[in-house]
Tab-separated table of C-alpha atoms and ligand atoms in Angstrom:
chain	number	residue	atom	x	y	z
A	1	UNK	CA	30.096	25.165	4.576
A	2	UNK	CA	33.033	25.520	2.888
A	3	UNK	CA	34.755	25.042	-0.427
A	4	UNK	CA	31.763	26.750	-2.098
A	5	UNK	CA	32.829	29.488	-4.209
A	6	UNK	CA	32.297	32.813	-2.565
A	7	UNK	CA	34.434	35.528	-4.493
A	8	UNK	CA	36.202	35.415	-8.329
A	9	UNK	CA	38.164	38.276	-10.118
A	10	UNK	CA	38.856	37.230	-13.819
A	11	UNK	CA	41.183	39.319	-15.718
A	12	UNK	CA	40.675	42.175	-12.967
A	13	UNK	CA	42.543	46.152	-14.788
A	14	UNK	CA	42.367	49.360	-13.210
A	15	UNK	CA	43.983	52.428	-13.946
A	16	UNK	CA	43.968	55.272	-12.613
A	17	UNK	CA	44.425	58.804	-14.101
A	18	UNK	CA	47.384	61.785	-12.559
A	19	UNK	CA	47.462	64.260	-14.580
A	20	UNK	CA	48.375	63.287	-18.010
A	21	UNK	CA	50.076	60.511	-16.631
A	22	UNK	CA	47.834	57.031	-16.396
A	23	UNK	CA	48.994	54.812	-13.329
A	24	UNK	CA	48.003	50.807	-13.836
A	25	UNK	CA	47.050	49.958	-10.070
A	26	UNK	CA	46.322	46.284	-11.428
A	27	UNK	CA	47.113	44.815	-14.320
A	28	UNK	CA	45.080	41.034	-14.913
A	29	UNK	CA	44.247	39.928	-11.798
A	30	UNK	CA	42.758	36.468	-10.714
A	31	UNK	CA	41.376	35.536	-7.459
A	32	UNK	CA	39.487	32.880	-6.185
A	33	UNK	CA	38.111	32.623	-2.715
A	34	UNK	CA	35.762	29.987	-0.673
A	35	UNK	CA	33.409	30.763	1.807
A	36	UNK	CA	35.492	29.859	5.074
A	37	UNK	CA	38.961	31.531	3.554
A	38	UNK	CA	41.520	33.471	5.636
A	39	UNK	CA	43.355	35.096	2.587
A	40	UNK	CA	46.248	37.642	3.212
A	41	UNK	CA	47.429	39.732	0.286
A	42	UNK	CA	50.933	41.170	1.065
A	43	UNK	CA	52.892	43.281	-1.125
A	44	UNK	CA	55.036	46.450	-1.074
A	45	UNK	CA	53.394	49.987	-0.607
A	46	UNK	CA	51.880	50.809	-3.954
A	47	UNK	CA	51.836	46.955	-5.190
A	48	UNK	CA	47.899	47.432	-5.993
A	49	UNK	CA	46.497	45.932	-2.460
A	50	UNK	CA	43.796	48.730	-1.754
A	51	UNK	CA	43.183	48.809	-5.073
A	52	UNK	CA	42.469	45.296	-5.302
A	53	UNK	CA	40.095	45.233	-1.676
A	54	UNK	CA	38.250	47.933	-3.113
A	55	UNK	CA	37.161	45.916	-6.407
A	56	UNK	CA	36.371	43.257	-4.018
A	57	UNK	CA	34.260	45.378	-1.937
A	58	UNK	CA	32.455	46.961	-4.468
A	59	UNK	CA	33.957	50.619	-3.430
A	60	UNK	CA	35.578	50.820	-6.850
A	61	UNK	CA	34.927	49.402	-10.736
A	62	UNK	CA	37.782	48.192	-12.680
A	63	UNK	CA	38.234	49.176	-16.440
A	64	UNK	CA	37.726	45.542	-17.701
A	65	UNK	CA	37.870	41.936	-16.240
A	66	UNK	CA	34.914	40.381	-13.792
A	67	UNK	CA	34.563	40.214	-10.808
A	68	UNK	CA	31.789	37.315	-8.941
A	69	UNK	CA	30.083	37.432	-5.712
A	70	UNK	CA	28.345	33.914	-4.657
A	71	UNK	CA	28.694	33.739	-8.391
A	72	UNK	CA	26.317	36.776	-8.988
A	73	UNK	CA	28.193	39.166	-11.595
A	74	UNK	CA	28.627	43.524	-9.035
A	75	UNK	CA	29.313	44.982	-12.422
A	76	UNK	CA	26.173	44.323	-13.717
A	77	UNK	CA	24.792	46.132	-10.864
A	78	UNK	CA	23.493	49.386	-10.016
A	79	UNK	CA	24.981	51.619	-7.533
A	80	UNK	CA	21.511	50.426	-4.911
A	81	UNK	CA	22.149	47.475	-5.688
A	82	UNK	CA	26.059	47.502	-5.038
A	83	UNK	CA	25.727	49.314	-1.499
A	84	UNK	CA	22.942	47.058	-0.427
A	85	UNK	CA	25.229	44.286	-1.338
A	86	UNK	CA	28.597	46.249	0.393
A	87	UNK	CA	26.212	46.912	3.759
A	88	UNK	CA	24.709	43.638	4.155
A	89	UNK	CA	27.387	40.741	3.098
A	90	UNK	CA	30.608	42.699	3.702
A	91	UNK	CA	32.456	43.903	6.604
A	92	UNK	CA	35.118	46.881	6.405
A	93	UNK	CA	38.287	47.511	8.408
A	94	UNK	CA	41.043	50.087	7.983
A	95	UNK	CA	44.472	50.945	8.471
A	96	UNK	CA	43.007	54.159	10.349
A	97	UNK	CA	40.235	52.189	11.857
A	98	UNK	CA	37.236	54.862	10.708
A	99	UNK	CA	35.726	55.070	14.288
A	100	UNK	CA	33.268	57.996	14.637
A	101	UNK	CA	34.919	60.173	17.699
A	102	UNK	CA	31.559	60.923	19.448
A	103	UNK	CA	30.288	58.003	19.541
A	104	UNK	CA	31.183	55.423	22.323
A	105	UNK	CA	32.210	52.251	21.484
A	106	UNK	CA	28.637	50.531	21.841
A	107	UNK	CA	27.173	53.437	19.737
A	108	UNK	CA	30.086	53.133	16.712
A	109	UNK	CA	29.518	49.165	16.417
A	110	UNK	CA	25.534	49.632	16.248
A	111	UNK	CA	25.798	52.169	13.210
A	112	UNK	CA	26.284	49.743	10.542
A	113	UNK	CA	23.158	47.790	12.260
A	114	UNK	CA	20.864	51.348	12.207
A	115	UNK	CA	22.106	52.254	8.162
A	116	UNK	CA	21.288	48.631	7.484
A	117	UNK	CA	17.798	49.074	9.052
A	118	UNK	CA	15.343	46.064	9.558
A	119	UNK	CA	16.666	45.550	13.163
A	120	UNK	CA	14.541	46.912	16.039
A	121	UNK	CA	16.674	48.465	19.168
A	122	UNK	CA	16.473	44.866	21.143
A	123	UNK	CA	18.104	42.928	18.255
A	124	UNK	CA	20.689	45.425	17.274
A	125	UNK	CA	21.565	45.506	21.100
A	126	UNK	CA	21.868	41.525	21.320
A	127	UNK	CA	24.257	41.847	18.155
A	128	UNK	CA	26.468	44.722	19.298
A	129	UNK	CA	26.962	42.782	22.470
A	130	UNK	CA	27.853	40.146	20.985
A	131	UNK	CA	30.149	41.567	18.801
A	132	UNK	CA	31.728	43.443	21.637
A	133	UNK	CA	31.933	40.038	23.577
A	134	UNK	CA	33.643	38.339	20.186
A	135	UNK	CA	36.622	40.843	20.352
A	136	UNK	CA	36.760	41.242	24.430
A	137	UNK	CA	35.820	44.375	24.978
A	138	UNK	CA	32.355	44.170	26.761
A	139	UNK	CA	33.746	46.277	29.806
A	140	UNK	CA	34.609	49.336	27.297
A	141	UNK	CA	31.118	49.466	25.702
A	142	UNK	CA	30.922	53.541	27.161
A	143	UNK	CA	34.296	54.601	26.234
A	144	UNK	CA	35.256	56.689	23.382
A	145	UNK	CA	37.618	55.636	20.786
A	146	UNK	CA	40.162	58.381	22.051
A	147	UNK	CA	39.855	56.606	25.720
A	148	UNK	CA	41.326	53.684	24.187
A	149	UNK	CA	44.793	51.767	22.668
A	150	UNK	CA	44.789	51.589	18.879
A	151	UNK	CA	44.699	47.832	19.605
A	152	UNK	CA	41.279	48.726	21.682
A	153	UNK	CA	40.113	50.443	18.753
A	154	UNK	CA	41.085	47.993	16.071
A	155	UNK	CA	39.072	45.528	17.914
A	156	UNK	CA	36.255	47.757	18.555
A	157	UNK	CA	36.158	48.267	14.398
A	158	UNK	CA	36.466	44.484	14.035
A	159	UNK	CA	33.483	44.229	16.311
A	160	UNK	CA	31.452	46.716	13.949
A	161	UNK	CA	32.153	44.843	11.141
A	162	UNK	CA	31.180	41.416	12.253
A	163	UNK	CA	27.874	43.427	13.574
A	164	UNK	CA	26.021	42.716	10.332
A	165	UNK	CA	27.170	39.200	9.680
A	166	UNK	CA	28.649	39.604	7.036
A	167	UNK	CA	30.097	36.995	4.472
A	168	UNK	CA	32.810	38.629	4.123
A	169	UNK	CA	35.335	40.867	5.621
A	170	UNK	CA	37.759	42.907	4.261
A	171	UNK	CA	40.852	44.496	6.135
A	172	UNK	CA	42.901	46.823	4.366
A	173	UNK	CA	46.490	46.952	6.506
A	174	UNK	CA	44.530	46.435	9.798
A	175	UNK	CA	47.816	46.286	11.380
A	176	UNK	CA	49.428	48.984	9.906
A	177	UNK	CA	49.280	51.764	12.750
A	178	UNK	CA	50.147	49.013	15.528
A	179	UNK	CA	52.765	47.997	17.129
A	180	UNK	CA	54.058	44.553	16.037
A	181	UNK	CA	52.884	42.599	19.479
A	182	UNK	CA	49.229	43.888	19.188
A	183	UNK	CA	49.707	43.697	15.227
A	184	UNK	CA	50.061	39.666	16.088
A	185	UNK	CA	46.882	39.983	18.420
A	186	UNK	CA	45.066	41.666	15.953
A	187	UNK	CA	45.723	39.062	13.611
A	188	UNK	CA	45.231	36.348	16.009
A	189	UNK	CA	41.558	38.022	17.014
A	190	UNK	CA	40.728	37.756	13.449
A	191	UNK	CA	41.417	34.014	12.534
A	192	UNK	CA	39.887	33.295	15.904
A	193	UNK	CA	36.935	34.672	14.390
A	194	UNK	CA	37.302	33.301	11.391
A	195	UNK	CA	37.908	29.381	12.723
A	196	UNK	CA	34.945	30.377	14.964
A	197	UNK	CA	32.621	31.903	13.049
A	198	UNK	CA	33.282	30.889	9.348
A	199	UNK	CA	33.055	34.220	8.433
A	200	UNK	CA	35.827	34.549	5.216
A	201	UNK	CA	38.895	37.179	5.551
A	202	UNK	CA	40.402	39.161	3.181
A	203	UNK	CA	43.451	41.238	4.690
A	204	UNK	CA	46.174	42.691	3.465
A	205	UNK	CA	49.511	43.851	4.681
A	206	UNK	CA	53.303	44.777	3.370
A	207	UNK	CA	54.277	43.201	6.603
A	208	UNK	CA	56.240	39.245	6.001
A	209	UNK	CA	56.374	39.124	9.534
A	210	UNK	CA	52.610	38.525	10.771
A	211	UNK	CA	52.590	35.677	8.272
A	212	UNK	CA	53.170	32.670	10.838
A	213	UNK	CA	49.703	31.375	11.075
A	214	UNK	CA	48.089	32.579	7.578
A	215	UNK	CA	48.273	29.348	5.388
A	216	UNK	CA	46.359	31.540	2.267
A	217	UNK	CA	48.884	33.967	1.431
A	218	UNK	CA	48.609	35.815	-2.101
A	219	UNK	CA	51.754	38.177	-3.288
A	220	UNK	CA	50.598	41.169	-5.277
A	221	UNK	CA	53.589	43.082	-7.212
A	222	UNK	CA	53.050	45.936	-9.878
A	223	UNK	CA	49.483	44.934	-10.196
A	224	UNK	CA	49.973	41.228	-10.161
A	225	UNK	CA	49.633	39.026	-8.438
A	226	UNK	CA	52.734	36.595	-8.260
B	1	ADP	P1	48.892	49.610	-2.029
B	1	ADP	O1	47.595	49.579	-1.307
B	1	ADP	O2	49.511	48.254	-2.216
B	1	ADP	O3	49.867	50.569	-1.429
B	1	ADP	P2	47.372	50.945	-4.112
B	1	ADP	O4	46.335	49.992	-4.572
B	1	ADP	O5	46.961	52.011	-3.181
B	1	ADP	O6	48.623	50.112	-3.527
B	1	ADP	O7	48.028	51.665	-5.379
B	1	ADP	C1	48.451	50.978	-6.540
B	1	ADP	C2	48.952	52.013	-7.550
B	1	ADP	O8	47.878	52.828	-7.960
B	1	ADP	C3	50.011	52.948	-6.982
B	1	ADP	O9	50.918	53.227	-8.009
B	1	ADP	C4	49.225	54.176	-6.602
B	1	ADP	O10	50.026	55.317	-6.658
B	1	ADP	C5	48.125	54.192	-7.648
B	1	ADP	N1	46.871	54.767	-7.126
B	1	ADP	C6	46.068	54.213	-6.195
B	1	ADP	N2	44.973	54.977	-5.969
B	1	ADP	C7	45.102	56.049	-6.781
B	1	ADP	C8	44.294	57.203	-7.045
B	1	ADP	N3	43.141	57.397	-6.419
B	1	ADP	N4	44.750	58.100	-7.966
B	1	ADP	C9	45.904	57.900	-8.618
B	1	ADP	N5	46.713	56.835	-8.433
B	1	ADP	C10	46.323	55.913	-7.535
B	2	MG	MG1	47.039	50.441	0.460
């Protein structure tokens, strides 16, 4: 269903400290997003985007403002609370893509299911093939990341964080380390996913040039967004 609201920042500051010197990261930010969303933030390098994922993601606390989760308030919550809420309604992927080196790709996209618990080993194999089928990569389910493309392994981190169906998945410059024909089919994969699966996307990227099918696109400059 969407429409219904499904993330809010009001009034969103963070600073944060170098030294003597204090750096604002974001300075009053507002964000709305409904369940279903495809959201890109773009921005220059240093513009606030991490900054801002990781407030969404509950990874970091800003110094004032609120932030809203299916309209339940994370800064009222303990830090249990917050990673029970990070590992079971939100999906990570990075610029770096984070993949564990000895594990093979079936083994990396289970972990989130095993830390998460409450799955025995036939469900969390029905999900991880699943997953693996959702991003194409069924064939490489015994290869190591370093066997594969970094296209191959963006998928395959895609693919670990759809695992856990999560509400909500946030990629910080998933794109970043690719080149710009796999950067499109990265970005592709994901609103494929998205118009699929309903699952809501927050990505970011300093990159105009992947914007062609994004409709949601929020600037972010200096800490705000424009
Ligand atoms: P972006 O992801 O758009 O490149 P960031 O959110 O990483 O931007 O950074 C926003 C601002 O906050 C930058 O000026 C950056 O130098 C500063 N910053 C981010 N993280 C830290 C940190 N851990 N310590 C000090 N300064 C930081
Ligand atoms: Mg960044």
């Amino acid at each position: 269903m969407s429409g219904e609201k499904l993330i809010e920042l009001r009034s969103v500051h963070k600073s944060y400290q170098l030294g003597k010197m204090l750096t604002p990261a974001l300075r009053g930010v507002h964000l709305s997003l409904n369940k279903g969303d495809f959201t890109a933030v773009i921005g220059a390098s240093g513009s606030g985007k991490s900054t801002l994922l990781n407030m969404v993601g509950c990874i970091d606390t800003p110094d004032s403002g609120e932030i809203y989760i299916q309209g339940r308030s994370v800064l009222s919550l303990d830090d249990n609370e917050k990673s029970e809420l990070r590992n079971q309604k939100i999906g990570f992927i990075f610029q770096t893509f984070n993949l564990i080196p000895v594990l093979n790709v079936f083994d990396n996209i289970e972990l989130p299911l095993t830390i998460q618990k409450g799955f025995d080993k036939r469900q969390q194999r029905e999900r991880v093939l699943e997953a693996l089928e959702r991003v194409g990569l069924s064939e490489f389910r015994n290869h190591l990341p370093d066997q594969l493309s970094g296209g191959q392994r963006q998928r395959v981190a895609i693919a670990r964080a759809l695992v856990t169906r999560p509400i909500l998945v946030l990629a910080d410059e998933p794109t970043a380390n690719l080149d710009s024909v796999t950067a499109h089919k990265i970005i592709d994969l994901m609103l494929d996913i998205n118009e699929r699966t309903g699952v809501t996307f927050l990505f970011s990227t300093h990159d105009e040039k992947l914007m062609g099918r994004v409709k949601n696109v929020i600037r972010i400059q200096d800490g705000v967004i424009a």
